[in-house]
Amino acid sequence: MGVPGVVPPQLSPLSPLSLLLALSLLSRGGSAGSSCPAQCVCASNLLSCSQANLSLVPSPLPRFASVLDLSHNNVSRLRGDWTAARLPQLHTLLLSHNGLAFVSTEAFAPVPRLRHLDLSNNRLRSLEENLFSDLGELEVLLLYNNEIATVDRTAFENLGRLRKLYLGRNRIARFPLELLREGSRLPQLALLDLSANRLRAVPAGELQALPAWLRDRLYLHDNPLGCDCALFQLLARGRRRRLSAVLDFQEELRCVLPGSAPPASVGILELAGRQPLNCSEAREAVLEAHLGDSVTLGCDSRWQGGSRHWVTPAGDRVTGDGDNNGTANLLANGSLELRALRAEDGGTYACWVAGPLLNETLYVELLVHNFTLHGPHDTLNTAYTTLVGCILSVVLVLIYLYLTPCRCCCCRAAEKAPAPRDDSINSSVLSTTPNHEAGRAEPRPAPGGGSGQNGRFKAAGTPPAAAPQGPKVQRKVSDPDSVSSVFSDTPIVV
């Protein structure tokens, strides 16, 4: 019974945090659940075995565990039998700060549902073949601050859901480009940290071709990169696009100038106009095309998802709802396809992206040249062919006219004297034989006759006509073959 006049105190309900602490205290001694290892603190499905000076993973582990923290211990080897039972519900495994130097390729077979794996701050030197191939649902993998120098090409096989990979502060000297090639290894990768390694060169051209949402989380700072203009342009574009991997680490993005002794380290973004490279920023998002071409304008946004639409230079809105004019089409990846370009299609196009945190607008300038791609060359070829044809025609005519065998003094001996003929229009106008003086002796024909000029046959034995006497008597000799020899085979050209 209660004391009269005294109100008994009301018991306040336990908060969730208080309840969790109470459960952890009860489980420390094993009274709350005999399956919790003595060195660990268990709370529901959470197991914390951190800083317990363990050299081996405690056993047995509860099958219902979803989070297992083994960090800050002395577990130097993770063998395939590190857990006696399969842990089908475990999604987080923390093994950082253990001096871990060996991980078996069968170590992760008992935990196929793992989504978060922390192997950072250990002594791993290499990533072996198919090391993580059993972790098909893994999303985050932390491997930073190890001694990793080699990465097998198949180490990340079957990690189709991996989104974040931290490889910073290791000894990697070759850029693992196979991790980024489209659909080759990690199709959903959105963050790759390669900072503070030993990279001396990166494929700037191939990295520039990556989507901006991936370049936004590609960390390359604190590497001994060699200076070149391609690297400068890659990072300069990232700065203009305000990519986090560039803006957040501008001071740490440095490179070594070629030929400098001792090696001089300078900021990569300070290479503009600086000797000996004298780099300059390239224009971004400027596309050239010709009339009738089909082009695709990319929307290189930092946001992987979100809704997108385009605005043409004429102010028309192009979406995926079929409200375009037929020449512009919005593709599934957000790019704009333009078909059968016209001169009026040139101008600045805007891609509007509604991201998860804020909106982004990208501009692409399209230059449409006012001729087809092969038009100028075809026109030049036609004019050149016509000119050459005319010149050849003139040359052939001149050759025929001036190099045809002529009736000159040296070949008179082989010809027969022409028969006398009266003057006529044909002989006076078209004859190409010059007038002869009467006192000049005519050449005698060759005995037996023969062929004349242009292959014409002349009969032999015909006596020549007698020339009129007198010193001043002249006559016009009209050779009947003189006109036919020049014009018989070709038409008269006026």
CSV table of C-alpha atoms in Angstrom, one decimal:
chain,number,residue,atom,x,y,z
A,1,MET,CA,0.0,0.0,0.0
A,2,GLY,CA,1.1,3.5,-0.7
A,3,VAL,CA,1.7,6.2,1.9
A,4,PRO,CA,-1.4,8.4,2.2
A,5,GLY,CA,-0.9,11.8,0.6
A,6,VAL,CA,2.2,10.8,-1.3
A,7,VAL,CA,2.0,10.2,-5.0
A,8,PRO,CA,4.3,7.3,-6.1
A,9,PRO,CA,6.9,8.3,-8.7
A,10,GLN,CA,6.2,7.4,-12.3
A,11,LEU,CA,8.7,5.2,-14.1
A,12,SER,CA,10.0,6.8,-17.3
A,13,PRO,CA,10.3,4.5,-20.3
A,14,LEU,CA,13.8,3.5,-21.4
A,15,SER,CA,15.1,5.3,-24.5
A,16,PRO,CA,16.4,3.2,-27.4
A,17,LEU,CA,20.0,4.2,-26.6
A,18,SER,CA,19.6,3.2,-23.0
A,19,LEU,CA,18.1,-0.1,-24.0
A,20,LEU,CA,21.0,-0.8,-26.4
A,21,LEU,CA,23.5,-0.1,-23.7
A,22,ALA,CA,21.7,-2.3,-21.2
A,23,LEU,CA,21.6,-5.1,-23.7
A,24,SER,CA,25.3,-4.7,-24.4
A,25,LEU,CA,26.1,-4.8,-20.7
A,26,LEU,CA,24.0,-7.9,-20.2
A,27,SER,CA,25.6,-9.6,-23.2
A,28,ARG,CA,29.2,-8.9,-22.0
A,29,GLY,CA,29.0,-11.6,-19.4
A,30,GLY,CA,27.1,-14.0,-21.8
A,31,SER,CA,23.9,-14.0,-19.8
A,32,ALA,CA,21.9,-12.4,-22.6
A,33,GLY,CA,23.1,-14.9,-25.2
A,34,SER,CA,25.6,-17.6,-24.9
A,35,SER,CA,26.6,-17.3,-28.6
A,36,CYS,CA,28.4,-13.9,-28.1
A,37,PRO,CA,32.2,-14.3,-27.8
A,38,ALA,CA,33.6,-13.4,-24.4
A,39,GLN,CA,36.0,-10.8,-26.0
A,40,CYS,CA,33.2,-9.0,-27.8
A,41,VAL,CA,30.4,-6.7,-27.0
A,42,CYS,CA,27.1,-7.8,-28.6
A,43,ALA,CA,24.0,-5.7,-29.1
A,44,SER,CA,21.3,-7.4,-31.0
A,45,ASN,CA,22.9,-8.3,-34.3
A,46,LEU,CA,25.9,-6.0,-33.8
A,47,LEU,CA,29.2,-7.5,-32.7
A,48,SER,CA,32.1,-5.2,-31.6
A,49,CYS,CA,35.4,-7.0,-31.0
A,50,SER,CA,37.5,-3.9,-31.5
A,51,GLN,CA,40.7,-3.3,-29.5
A,52,ALA,CA,40.5,-6.7,-27.8
A,53,ASN,CA,44.2,-7.7,-28.6
A,54,LEU,CA,43.0,-10.6,-30.8
A,55,SER,CA,45.3,-12.5,-33.1
A,56,LEU,CA,42.5,-14.8,-34.3
A,57,VAL,CA,38.9,-14.2,-35.1
A,58,PRO,CA,36.9,-15.4,-32.1
A,59,SER,CA,34.7,-18.4,-32.5
A,60,PRO,CA,31.9,-19.2,-32.7
A,61,LEU,CA,30.2,-16.1,-34.1
A,62,PRO,CA,26.4,-15.8,-34.0
A,63,ARG,CA,24.8,-16.6,-37.4
A,64,PHE,CA,22.4,-13.7,-37.2
A,65,ALA,CA,25.3,-11.1,-36.9
A,66,SER,CA,25.0,-8.3,-39.5
A,67,VAL,CA,27.9,-6.0,-38.3
A,68,LEU,CA,31.2,-7.4,-37.2
A,69,ASP,CA,33.9,-5.0,-36.0
A,70,LEU,CA,37.4,-6.6,-35.6
A,71,SER,CA,39.4,-3.4,-36.1
A,72,HIS,CA,42.5,-2.5,-34.0
A,73,ASN,CA,43.6,-6.0,-33.3
A,74,ASN,CA,46.5,-8.3,-34.4
A,75,VAL,CA,44.8,-10.5,-36.9
A,76,SER,CA,47.6,-10.7,-39.5
A,77,ARG,CA,46.1,-13.5,-41.6
A,78,LEU,CA,42.6,-14.0,-42.8
A,79,ARG,CA,42.3,-17.6,-43.8
A,80,GLY,CA,39.4,-19.4,-45.6
A,81,ASP,CA,38.2,-20.9,-42.3
A,82,TRP,CA,38.3,-17.8,-40.2
A,83,THR,CA,34.7,-18.4,-39.2
A,84,ALA,CA,33.4,-21.9,-38.5
A,85,ALA,CA,29.8,-21.1,-39.7
A,86,ARG,CA,28.4,-19.3,-42.6
A,87,LEU,CA,27.2,-15.7,-41.8
A,88,PRO,CA,24.4,-15.2,-44.3
A,89,GLN,CA,23.2,-11.9,-42.8
A,90,LEU,CA,26.6,-10.1,-42.3
A,91,HIS,CA,26.7,-6.9,-44.4
A,92,THR,CA,29.5,-5.0,-42.7
A,93,LEU,CA,33.0,-6.4,-41.9
A,94,LEU,CA,35.6,-4.1,-40.3
A,95,LEU,CA,39.2,-5.3,-40.3
A,96,SER,CA,41.3,-2.1,-40.3
A,97,HIS,CA,44.4,-1.6,-38.2
A,98,ASN,CA,45.3,-5.3,-37.8
A,99,GLY,CA,48.7,-5.6,-39.6
A,100,LEU,CA,46.9,-7.8,-42.0
A,101,ALA,CA,49.3,-9.2,-44.6
A,102,PHE,CA,47.5,-12.1,-46.1
A,103,VAL,CA,43.9,-12.7,-47.2
A,104,SER,CA,42.9,-16.0,-48.7
A,105,THR,CA,40.9,-16.0,-52.0
A,106,GLU,CA,38.3,-18.2,-50.1
A,107,ALA,CA,38.1,-15.8,-47.1
A,108,PHE,CA,34.9,-14.2,-48.2
A,109,ALA,CA,32.9,-17.2,-49.3
A,110,PRO,CA,31.1,-17.5,-45.9
A,111,VAL,CA,29.9,-13.8,-46.2
A,112,PRO,CA,28.3,-13.5,-49.6
A,113,ARG,CA,25.9,-10.7,-48.6
A,114,LEU,CA,28.7,-8.4,-47.6
A,115,ARG,CA,28.1,-4.8,-48.7
A,116,HIS,CA,30.8,-2.9,-46.7
A,117,LEU,CA,34.3,-4.2,-46.3
A,118,ASP,CA,37.1,-2.3,-44.6
A,119,LEU,CA,40.6,-3.6,-45.1
A,120,SER,CA,42.4,-0.2,-44.6
A,121,ASN,CA,45.5,0.5,-42.6
A,122,ASN,CA,47.1,-2.9,-43.0
A,123,ARG,CA,50.1,-4.4,-44.7
A,124,LEU,CA,48.6,-5.9,-47.9
A,125,ARG,CA,51.1,-5.9,-50.7
A,126,SER,CA,49.0,-7.2,-53.7
A,127,LEU,CA,45.5,-8.0,-54.7
A,128,GLU,CA,45.4,-11.5,-55.9
A,129,GLU,CA,43.4,-13.1,-58.7
A,130,ASN,CA,39.6,-13.2,-58.0
A,131,LEU,CA,40.2,-12.0,-54.4
A,132,PHE,CA,36.8,-10.4,-54.1
A,133,SER,CA,34.9,-12.5,-56.7
A,134,ASP,CA,32.5,-14.0,-54.0
A,135,LEU,CA,31.3,-10.5,-53.0
A,136,GLY,CA,28.7,-9.9,-55.6
A,137,GLU,CA,26.7,-7.5,-53.4
A,138,LEU,CA,29.7,-5.4,-52.2
A,139,GLU,CA,29.2,-1.6,-52.5
A,140,VAL,CA,32.0,-0.1,-50.6
A,141,LEU,CA,35.6,-1.4,-50.4
A,142,LEU,CA,38.3,0.4,-48.4
A,143,LEU,CA,41.9,-0.6,-49.1
A,144,TYR,CA,43.7,2.7,-48.4
A,145,ASN,CA,46.9,3.0,-46.5
A,146,ASN,CA,48.3,-0.5,-47.3
A,147,GLU,CA,51.4,-1.5,-49.2
A,148,ILE,CA,49.6,-2.6,-52.4
A,149,ALA,CA,51.9,-2.4,-55.5
A,150,THR,CA,50.2,-4.8,-57.9
A,151,VAL,CA,46.6,-5.3,-58.7
A,152,ASP,CA,45.5,-8.4,-60.6
A,153,ARG,CA,43.2,-7.7,-63.6
A,154,THR,CA,40.7,-10.1,-62.2
A,155,ALA,CA,40.8,-9.0,-58.5
A,156,PHE,CA,37.5,-7.1,-58.8
A,157,GLU,CA,35.7,-9.6,-61.0
A,158,ASN,CA,31.9,-10.0,-60.3
A,159,LEU,CA,31.7,-6.8,-58.3
A,160,GLY,CA,28.8,-5.5,-60.3
A,161,ARG,CA,27.4,-3.4,-57.5
A,162,LEU,CA,30.6,-1.8,-56.2
A,163,ARG,CA,30.2,2.0,-56.1
A,164,LYS,CA,33.2,3.2,-54.0
A,165,LEU,CA,36.7,1.9,-54.2
A,166,TYR,CA,39.4,3.5,-52.0
A,167,LEU,CA,43.0,2.6,-53.1
A,168,GLY,CA,44.7,5.8,-51.8
A,169,ARG,CA,48.1,5.7,-49.9
A,170,ASN,CA,49.5,2.6,-51.6
A,171,ARG,CA,52.4,1.9,-54.0
A,172,ILE,CA,50.4,1.6,-57.2
A,173,ALA,CA,52.6,2.7,-60.2
A,174,ARG,CA,50.3,1.8,-63.1
A,175,PHE,CA,46.9,3.3,-63.6
A,176,PRO,CA,44.3,0.5,-63.4
A,177,LEU,CA,42.3,1.7,-66.4
A,178,GLU,CA,40.4,-1.6,-66.7
A,179,LEU,CA,38.5,-0.5,-63.6
A,180,LEU,CA,37.0,2.4,-65.5
A,181,ARG,CA,36.4,1.1,-69.0
A,182,GLU,CA,32.7,0.9,-69.7
A,183,GLY,CA,31.1,-2.3,-68.5
A,184,SER,CA,34.5,-4.1,-68.2
A,185,ARG,CA,34.8,-4.5,-64.5
A,186,LEU,CA,32.9,-2.1,-62.3
A,187,PRO,CA,29.8,-0.8,-64.2
A,188,GLN,CA,28.4,1.1,-61.2
A,189,LEU,CA,31.6,2.6,-59.9
A,190,ALA,CA,31.1,6.2,-58.9
A,191,LEU,CA,34.2,6.9,-56.7
A,192,LEU,CA,37.8,5.8,-57.3
A,193,ASP,CA,40.5,7.1,-54.9
A,194,LEU,CA,44.0,6.6,-56.3
A,195,SER,CA,45.6,9.5,-54.4
A,196,ALA,CA,49.1,9.3,-52.8
A,197,ASN,CA,50.3,6.5,-54.9
A,198,ARG,CA,53.3,6.3,-57.3
A,199,LEU,CA,51.5,7.1,-60.6
A,200,ARG,CA,53.8,8.9,-63.0
A,201,ALA,CA,51.4,9.1,-65.9
A,202,VAL,CA,47.6,8.7,-66.5
A,203,PRO,CA,45.7,8.3,-69.8
A,204,ALA,CA,44.3,11.8,-69.9
A,205,GLY,CA,42.5,11.3,-73.2
A,206,GLU,CA,40.7,8.2,-72.0
A,207,LEU,CA,39.9,9.8,-68.7
A,208,GLN,CA,38.4,12.8,-70.4
A,209,ALA,CA,36.0,10.5,-72.3
A,210,LEU,CA,34.6,9.2,-69.0
A,211,PRO,CA,31.3,10.7,-67.9
A,212,ALA,CA,31.5,13.7,-65.6
A,213,TRP,CA,29.8,12.0,-62.7
A,214,LEU,CA,32.7,9.6,-62.5
A,215,ARG,CA,35.4,12.2,-63.1
A,216,ASP,CA,33.8,14.1,-60.2
A,217,ARG,CA,35.0,11.4,-57.8
A,218,LEU,CA,38.3,10.4,-59.4
A,219,TYR,CA,41.0,11.4,-57.0
A,220,LEU,CA,44.6,11.6,-58.4
A,221,HIS,CA,46.3,14.1,-56.1
A,222,ASP,CA,49.6,13.5,-54.3
A,223,ASN,CA,51.1,11.4,-57.1
A,224,PRO,CA,54.5,12.1,-58.9
A,225,LEU,CA,52.8,12.8,-62.2
A,226,GLY,CA,54.8,14.1,-65.1
A,227,CYS,CA,53.6,17.4,-66.5
A,228,ASP,CA,52.0,17.5,-69.9
A,229,CYS,CA,49.3,19.6,-71.5
A,230,ALA,CA,46.8,16.8,-71.8
A,231,LEU,CA,46.8,16.4,-68.0
A,232,PHE,CA,46.5,20.1,-67.6
A,233,GLN,CA,43.5,20.3,-70.0
A,234,LEU,CA,41.8,17.4,-68.2
A,235,LEU,CA,42.0,19.1,-64.8
A,236,ALA,CA,41.3,22.6,-66.3
A,237,ARG,CA,38.0,21.2,-67.6
A,238,GLY,CA,37.3,19.7,-64.3
A,239,ARG,CA,37.8,23.1,-62.6
A,240,ARG,CA,35.5,24.8,-65.0
A,241,ARG,CA,32.9,22.1,-64.4
A,242,ARG,CA,33.5,22.5,-60.6
A,243,LEU,CA,34.3,18.8,-60.1
A,244,SER,CA,34.9,17.9,-56.5
A,245,ALA,CA,38.1,15.9,-57.2
A,246,VAL,CA,39.7,19.0,-58.7
A,247,LEU,CA,38.3,21.9,-56.6
A,248,ASP,CA,38.8,20.2,-53.2
A,249,PHE,CA,42.5,19.3,-53.9
A,250,GLN,CA,43.9,22.0,-56.1
A,251,GLU,CA,47.0,22.5,-54.0
A,252,GLU,CA,47.8,18.7,-53.9
A,253,LEU,CA,47.4,18.3,-57.7
A,254,ARG,CA,51.0,18.7,-58.7
A,255,CYS,CA,53.4,17.4,-61.4
A,256,VAL,CA,57.1,17.2,-62.2
A,257,LEU,CA,58.4,19.4,-65.0
A,258,PRO,CA,60.2,17.5,-67.8
A,259,GLY,CA,63.9,18.0,-68.0
A,260,SER,CA,64.2,19.8,-64.7
A,261,ALA,CA,67.2,19.1,-62.5
A,262,PRO,CA,66.6,18.7,-59.7
A,263,PRO,CA,63.0,17.7,-60.4
A,264,ALA,CA,60.7,20.7,-60.0
A,265,SER,CA,57.2,20.2,-58.7
A,266,VAL,CA,54.6,22.7,-59.8
A,267,GLY,CA,50.8,22.9,-59.6
A,268,ILE,CA,49.2,21.2,-62.6
A,269,LEU,CA,46.6,24.0,-62.9
A,270,GLU,CA,49.5,26.5,-63.1
A,271,LEU,CA,50.9,25.2,-66.4
A,272,ALA,CA,48.9,27.6,-68.5
A,273,GLY,CA,51.4,29.7,-70.5
A,274,ARG,CA,54.3,28.4,-68.5
A,275,GLN,CA,57.5,27.3,-70.1
A,276,PRO,CA,58.6,24.9,-71.3
A,277,LEU,CA,55.2,23.4,-72.0
A,278,ASN,CA,53.2,26.6,-72.5
A,279,CYS,CA,49.9,24.8,-72.2
A,280,SER,CA,46.6,26.4,-73.1
A,281,GLU,CA,43.0,25.5,-72.2
A,282,ALA,CA,41.0,23.7,-74.8
A,283,ARG,CA,37.6,24.9,-75.7
A,284,GLU,CA,35.0,22.7,-74.1
A,285,ALA,CA,31.7,21.5,-75.7
A,286,VAL,CA,32.3,23.0,-79.2
A,287,LEU,CA,31.3,20.7,-82.0
A,288,GLU,CA,31.8,21.2,-85.7
A,289,ALA,CA,29.6,19.6,-88.4
A,290,HIS,CA,28.5,20.0,-92.0
A,291,LEU,CA,25.2,20.3,-93.8
A,292,GLY,CA,23.3,17.0,-93.9
A,293,ASP,CA,25.4,15.4,-91.1
A,294,SER,CA,23.9,13.7,-88.1
A,295,VAL,CA,25.5,14.5,-84.7
A,296,THR,CA,25.0,13.7,-81.1
A,297,LEU,CA,25.4,16.3,-78.4
A,298,GLY,CA,26.5,14.9,-75.0
A,299,CYS,CA,25.1,16.2,-71.7
A,300,ASP,CA,28.2,15.7,-69.5
A,301,SER,CA,26.6,16.3,-66.2
A,302,ARG,CA,28.0,15.6,-62.7
A,303,TRP,CA,24.7,14.0,-61.8
A,304,GLN,CA,24.3,10.4,-62.9
A,305,GLY,CA,20.5,10.4,-62.6
A,306,GLY,CA,17.9,13.2,-62.7
A,307,SER,CA,15.6,14.4,-65.4
A,308,ARG,CA,17.0,16.1,-68.5
A,309,HIS,CA,15.8,18.2,-71.4
A,310,TRP,CA,17.4,20.3,-74.1
A,311,VAL,CA,16.7,23.8,-75.4
A,312,THR,CA,17.7,24.5,-79.0
A,313,PRO,CA,19.1,27.9,-80.3
A,314,ALA,CA,15.6,28.7,-81.5
A,315,GLY,CA,14.2,28.3,-78.0
A,316,ASP,CA,12.5,25.0,-78.7
A,317,ARG,CA,12.3,22.5,-75.8
A,318,VAL,CA,13.3,18.9,-76.6
A,319,THR,CA,12.2,16.2,-74.1
A,320,GLY,CA,11.7,12.5,-74.3
A,321,ASP,CA,7.9,13.0,-74.7
A,322,GLY,CA,7.9,13.1,-78.5
A,323,ASP,CA,7.3,16.8,-78.7
A,324,ASN,CA,10.2,17.6,-81.0
A,325,ASN,CA,10.1,18.5,-84.7
A,326,GLY,CA,11.5,15.2,-86.0
A,327,THR,CA,15.1,16.3,-86.5
A,328,ALA,CA,16.0,16.3,-82.8
A,329,ASN,CA,15.7,13.3,-80.6
A,330,LEU,CA,16.5,12.9,-76.8
A,331,LEU,CA,18.3,9.7,-76.2
A,332,ALA,CA,18.0,7.5,-73.1
A,333,ASN,CA,21.4,8.6,-71.7
A,334,GLY,CA,20.4,12.3,-72.0
A,335,SER,CA,22.3,13.1,-75.2
A,336,LEU,CA,20.6,15.0,-78.0
A,337,GLU,CA,20.6,13.5,-81.5
A,338,LEU,CA,20.4,15.9,-84.5
A,339,ARG,CA,19.7,14.5,-88.0
A,340,ALA,CA,20.1,16.1,-91.4
A,341,LEU,CA,21.7,19.3,-90.2
A,342,ARG,CA,20.7,22.6,-91.7
A,343,ALA,CA,22.5,25.9,-91.6
A,344,GLU,CA,20.0,27.3,-89.1
A,345,ASP,CA,20.7,24.4,-86.7
A,346,GLY,CA,24.0,26.0,-85.6
A,347,GLY,CA,24.2,27.8,-82.4
A,348,THR,CA,24.3,27.1,-78.6
A,349,TYR,CA,22.3,24.3,-77.2
A,350,ALA,CA,21.5,24.0,-73.4
A,351,CYS,CA,21.1,20.8,-71.5
A,352,TRP,CA,19.1,21.2,-68.3
A,353,VAL,CA,19.7,18.6,-65.6
A,354,ALA,CA,17.6,18.3,-62.4
A,355,GLY,CA,20.1,16.7,-59.9
A,356,PRO,CA,19.4,15.3,-56.5
A,357,LEU,CA,20.8,18.4,-54.7
A,358,LEU,CA,20.7,21.2,-57.3
A,359,ASN,CA,20.1,21.9,-61.0
A,360,GLU,CA,22.8,22.1,-63.6
A,361,THR,CA,22.9,23.7,-67.0
A,362,LEU,CA,25.4,22.7,-69.7
A,363,TYR,CA,26.0,24.5,-73.0
A,364,VAL,CA,27.2,23.0,-76.2
A,365,GLU,CA,28.1,25.2,-79.2
A,366,LEU,CA,27.4,23.6,-82.6
A,367,LEU,CA,29.1,25.0,-85.7
A,368,VAL,CA,27.4,24.0,-88.9
A,369,HIS,CA,29.6,24.7,-92.0
A,370,ASN,CA,27.7,25.9,-95.0
A,371,PHE,CA,28.7,23.1,-97.3
A,372,THR,CA,28.7,19.3,-97.3
A,373,LEU,CA,31.7,17.4,-96.0
A,374,HIS,CA,32.9,16.5,-99.5
A,375,GLY,CA,31.4,19.4,-101.4
A,376,PRO,CA,34.5,21.7,-101.7
A,377,HIS,CA,36.7,18.8,-102.7
A,378,ASP,CA,34.2,17.6,-105.4
A,379,THR,CA,33.9,21.1,-106.8
A,380,LEU,CA,37.6,21.5,-106.9
A,381,ASN,CA,38.0,18.1,-108.6
A,382,THR,CA,35.4,19.0,-111.3
A,383,ALA,CA,36.9,22.3,-112.1
A,384,TYR,CA,40.4,20.8,-112.2
A,385,THR,CA,39.3,18.0,-114.5
A,386,THR,CA,37.6,20.4,-116.8
A,387,LEU,CA,40.6,22.7,-117.0
A,388,VAL,CA,43.0,19.8,-117.7
A,389,GLY,CA,40.6,18.5,-120.3
A,390,CYS,CA,40.6,21.8,-122.1
A,391,ILE,CA,44.4,22.2,-122.0
A,392,LEU,CA,44.9,18.6,-123.4
A,393,SER,CA,42.4,19.3,-126.2
A,394,VAL,CA,44.3,22.5,-127.2
A,395,VAL,CA,47.6,20.7,-127.0
A,396,LEU,CA,46.4,17.8,-129.2
A,397,VAL,CA,45.0,20.3,-131.8
A,398,LEU,CA,48.3,22.2,-131.9
A,399,ILE,CA,50.3,18.9,-132.2
A,400,TYR,CA,48.1,17.8,-135.0
A,401,LEU,CA,48.4,21.1,-136.9
A,402,TYR,CA,52.0,21.9,-136.4
A,403,LEU,CA,53.7,18.5,-136.2
A,404,THR,CA,51.9,17.0,-139.2
A,405,PRO,CA,54.5,16.2,-142.1
A,406,CYS,CA,54.8,19.4,-144.1
A,407,ARG,CA,55.5,20.1,-147.8
A,408,CYS,CA,59.0,21.6,-147.4
A,409,CYS,CA,62.1,21.8,-149.6
A,410,CYS,CA,63.7,18.7,-148.0
A,411,CYS,CA,60.8,16.4,-148.9
A,412,ARG,CA,60.1,17.8,-152.4
A,413,ALA,CA,62.3,15.2,-154.0
A,414,ALA,CA,59.9,12.4,-152.8
A,415,GLU,CA,56.8,14.2,-154.2
A,416,LYS,CA,55.5,14.7,-157.7
A,417,ALA,CA,55.0,18.1,-159.2
A,418,PRO,CA,51.3,19.2,-159.1
A,419,ALA,CA,49.3,19.3,-162.2
A,420,PRO,CA,48.5,22.7,-163.6
A,421,ARG,CA,45.2,24.0,-162.4
A,422,ASP,CA,43.3,27.3,-162.8
A,423,ASP,CA,42.9,29.7,-159.9
A,424,SER,CA,39.9,29.3,-157.8
A,425,ILE,CA,38.5,30.3,-154.5
A,426,ASN,CA,39.7,27.0,-152.9
A,427,SER,CA,43.2,27.4,-154.1
A,428,SER,CA,43.6,31.0,-153.2
A,429,VAL,CA,42.0,30.9,-149.7
A,430,LEU,CA,42.6,27.4,-148.3
A,431,SER,CA,45.8,26.4,-150.0
A,432,THR,CA,48.7,26.1,-147.5
A,433,THR,CA,51.3,25.9,-150.2
A,434,PRO,CA,53.2,29.2,-150.7
A,435,ASN,CA,53.4,30.8,-154.2
A,436,HIS,CA,56.4,29.8,-156.4
A,437,GLU,CA,58.3,31.9,-158.9
A,438,ALA,CA,58.3,30.7,-162.5
A,439,GLY,CA,62.0,30.7,-162.9
A,440,ARG,CA,62.4,28.2,-160.1
A,441,ALA,CA,62.9,24.6,-161.3
A,442,GLU,CA,60.3,22.1,-160.0
A,443,PRO,CA,61.7,19.0,-158.3
A,444,ARG,CA,61.6,15.8,-160.2
A,445,PRO,CA,59.5,12.9,-158.8
A,446,ALA,CA,61.2,9.8,-157.5
A,447,PRO,CA,61.3,7.0,-160.1
A,448,GLY,CA,58.5,4.5,-159.9
A,449,GLY,CA,56.1,6.8,-157.9
A,450,GLY,CA,55.1,6.3,-154.3
A,451,SER,CA,52.9,7.5,-151.5
A,452,GLY,CA,52.6,11.2,-150.9
A,453,GLN,CA,51.7,13.4,-148.0
A,454,ASN,CA,49.5,11.7,-145.3
A,455,GLY,CA,49.7,8.4,-147.1
A,456,ARG,CA,48.0,9.6,-150.3
A,457,PHE,CA,49.1,7.6,-153.4
A,458,LYS,CA,50.3,9.6,-156.4
A,459,ALA,CA,50.7,8.0,-159.8
A,460,ALA,CA,54.1,7.8,-161.2
A,461,GLY,CA,55.2,8.9,-164.7
A,462,THR,CA,52.9,11.9,-165.0
A,463,PRO,CA,55.0,14.7,-166.7
A,464,PRO,CA,55.1,18.0,-164.9
A,465,ALA,CA,53.4,21.0,-166.5
A,466,ALA,CA,55.6,23.4,-168.4
A,467,ALA,CA,56.3,26.6,-166.6
A,468,PRO,CA,55.7,29.8,-168.5
A,469,GLN,CA,58.8,31.6,-169.7
A,470,GLY,CA,59.8,35.0,-168.7
A,471,PRO,CA,61.6,36.5,-165.7
A,472,LYS,CA,58.6,38.4,-164.3
A,473,VAL,CA,55.8,36.0,-165.2
A,474,GLN,CA,54.4,34.5,-162.0
A,475,ARG,CA,51.6,32.1,-161.3
A,476,LYS,CA,49.8,30.6,-158.3
A,477,VAL,CA,50.4,27.0,-158.0
A,478,SER,CA,47.4,25.2,-156.5
A,479,ASP,CA,48.3,21.8,-155.2
A,480,PRO,CA,45.2,19.7,-155.3
A,481,ASP,CA,46.4,17.8,-152.3
A,482,SER,CA,47.3,20.8,-150.2
A,483,VAL,CA,43.9,21.3,-148.8
A,484,SER,CA,43.0,17.7,-148.5
A,485,SER,CA,46.2,16.8,-146.8
A,486,VAL,CA,45.4,19.1,-143.9
A,487,PHE,CA,41.6,18.9,-143.7
A,488,SER,CA,40.8,15.5,-145.1
A,489,ASP,CA,40.9,13.7,-141.8
A,490,THR,CA,39.8,16.4,-139.5
A,491,PRO,CA,36.9,19.0,-139.6
A,492,ILE,CA,37.6,22.6,-140.3
A,493,VAL,CA,38.0,24.6,-137.1
A,494,VAL,CA,36.8,28.1,-137.4
